[in-house]
Amino acid sequence: MSACIFCEIVAGKIPATVVLETEHVLAFRDISPQAPTHVLVIPREHHDNLTSLVTHNPDLAAKVFTAASDAAVLEGLEGGYRVVSNIGDDGGQTVDHMHLHVLGGRSLTWPPG
Ligand code: AMP
């Protein structure tokens, strides 16, 4: 099985700037931020994408979404923010470990590309 970069972050083998952690979830800054605040929220347990996570562990999916909201509060995004999960090739997913992007700190446009 090929190495999963986010599993390596969970294991502490790759450094990350962690903004929130719980027993089940980790939130850390994206290495290539697309907004002044760009945090990734992941389950510690590996799931390839949102559909896999919801199918196999819906309670954990709820914890990931809760952590995304908590991270937004911690980051002071009271002006608003966006939560995105890219899934599969058409969704533009590049890391196959489920994650939510929490983006904020500027006015975000819609629709995305
Ligand atoms: P996605 O393209 O939706 O799968 O998002 C993957 C995200 O992971 C991208 O925004 C990358 O910039 C980010 N990323 C990749 N490697 C790292 C890393 N080592 N630390 C933090 N963020 C990363």
XYZ file of C-alpha atoms and ligand atoms in Angstrom:
136
model
C 0.000 0.000 0.000
C 1.436 3.370 -0.973
C 2.106 5.871 1.800
C -0.668 8.331 2.579
C 0.762 11.779 3.266
C -2.044 12.687 5.682
C -1.640 9.408 7.585
C 2.027 10.355 7.936
C 0.996 13.735 9.369
C -1.310 11.930 11.833
C 1.621 9.675 12.784
C 3.918 12.676 13.278
C 6.276 11.556 10.506
C 5.608 14.704 8.425
C 5.385 18.079 10.202
C 2.231 20.159 10.095
C 1.020 23.341 11.746
C -1.801 21.952 13.855
C -4.608 24.328 14.847
C -6.944 21.824 16.534
C -6.742 18.188 17.567
C -9.066 15.750 19.222
C -8.959 12.015 19.805
C -10.457 11.427 16.354
C -9.718 14.517 14.254
C -6.778 16.710 13.277
C -6.861 20.205 11.743
C -3.740 21.801 10.290
C -2.770 24.602 7.906
C -2.712 23.858 4.183
C 0.819 23.977 2.812
C -0.409 25.996 -0.195
C -3.061 28.339 1.221
C -5.735 29.642 -1.141
C -7.043 32.211 1.344
C -5.639 34.023 4.425
C -7.050 31.143 6.485
C -6.859 27.703 4.855
C -7.136 24.809 7.277
C -7.531 21.123 6.433
C -9.638 18.975 8.757
C -9.103 15.220 8.609
C -10.167 12.114 10.480
C -7.171 10.389 12.058
C -8.563 7.126 10.679
C -7.904 6.731 6.959
C -10.823 7.007 4.557
C -10.252 7.775 0.895
C -12.947 10.418 0.593
C -16.173 11.816 2.078
C -18.377 9.086 0.600
C -16.181 6.348 2.045
C -16.150 8.037 5.455
C -19.921 8.575 5.583
C -20.533 4.983 4.429
C -18.209 3.342 6.923
C -18.208 5.688 9.905
C -20.935 8.366 9.888
C -20.268 9.262 13.544
C -16.701 10.145 12.617
C -17.969 12.207 9.667
C -20.018 14.258 12.122
C -16.913 14.784 14.262
C -14.959 16.041 11.243
C -17.681 18.571 10.375
C -17.891 19.670 14.011
C -14.130 20.208 14.053
C -14.358 22.287 10.855
C -16.845 24.605 12.556
C -14.710 24.712 15.719
C -11.605 25.547 13.655
C -13.456 28.400 11.950
C -14.384 29.835 15.355
C -10.800 29.427 16.605
C -9.513 31.183 13.486
C -11.888 34.108 14.059
C -13.819 33.691 10.828
C -16.931 35.444 12.124
C -17.261 37.241 8.775
C -17.973 33.908 7.087
C -16.057 31.048 5.596
C -16.335 28.114 3.206
C -16.071 24.358 3.799
C -15.187 22.242 0.759
C -14.397 18.580 0.188
C -13.005 17.673 -3.215
C -13.832 14.102 -4.215
C -12.273 12.086 -7.013
C -10.770 13.239 -10.294
C -13.715 15.396 -11.345
C -13.797 16.975 -7.900
C -10.119 17.880 -8.101
C -9.016 15.686 -5.197
C -5.230 15.357 -5.018
C -4.775 13.674 -1.611
C -6.781 10.485 -1.123
C -7.383 10.866 2.613
C -10.732 12.495 3.344
C -10.400 16.145 4.276
C -12.420 19.309 4.562
C -10.934 22.596 3.437
C -11.887 25.502 5.700
C -11.273 28.733 3.799
C -11.772 32.276 5.014
C -10.280 35.634 5.788
C -11.289 37.200 2.482
C -14.416 37.539 0.375
C -14.748 34.267 -1.558
C -16.211 34.147 -5.052
C -18.681 31.659 -6.498
C -18.812 29.447 -8.523
C -15.450 27.751 -8.005
C -13.495 26.720 -11.097
P -7.303 18.278 -2.451
O -6.653 18.756 -3.722
O -8.705 18.737 -2.264
O -7.147 16.776 -2.323
O -6.514 18.959 -1.267
C -5.266 18.518 -0.834
C -4.629 19.674 -0.124
O -3.560 19.189 0.649
C -4.052 20.752 -1.059
O -4.694 21.995 -0.804
C -2.569 20.773 -0.691
O -2.024 22.075 -0.723
C -2.579 20.180 0.705
N -1.353 19.536 1.130
C -0.625 18.619 0.463
N 0.427 18.226 1.199
C 0.338 18.898 2.374
C 1.142 18.921 3.552
N 2.244 18.164 3.695
N 0.775 19.741 4.564
C -0.324 20.523 4.447
N -1.120 20.532 3.357
C -0.779 19.729 2.329
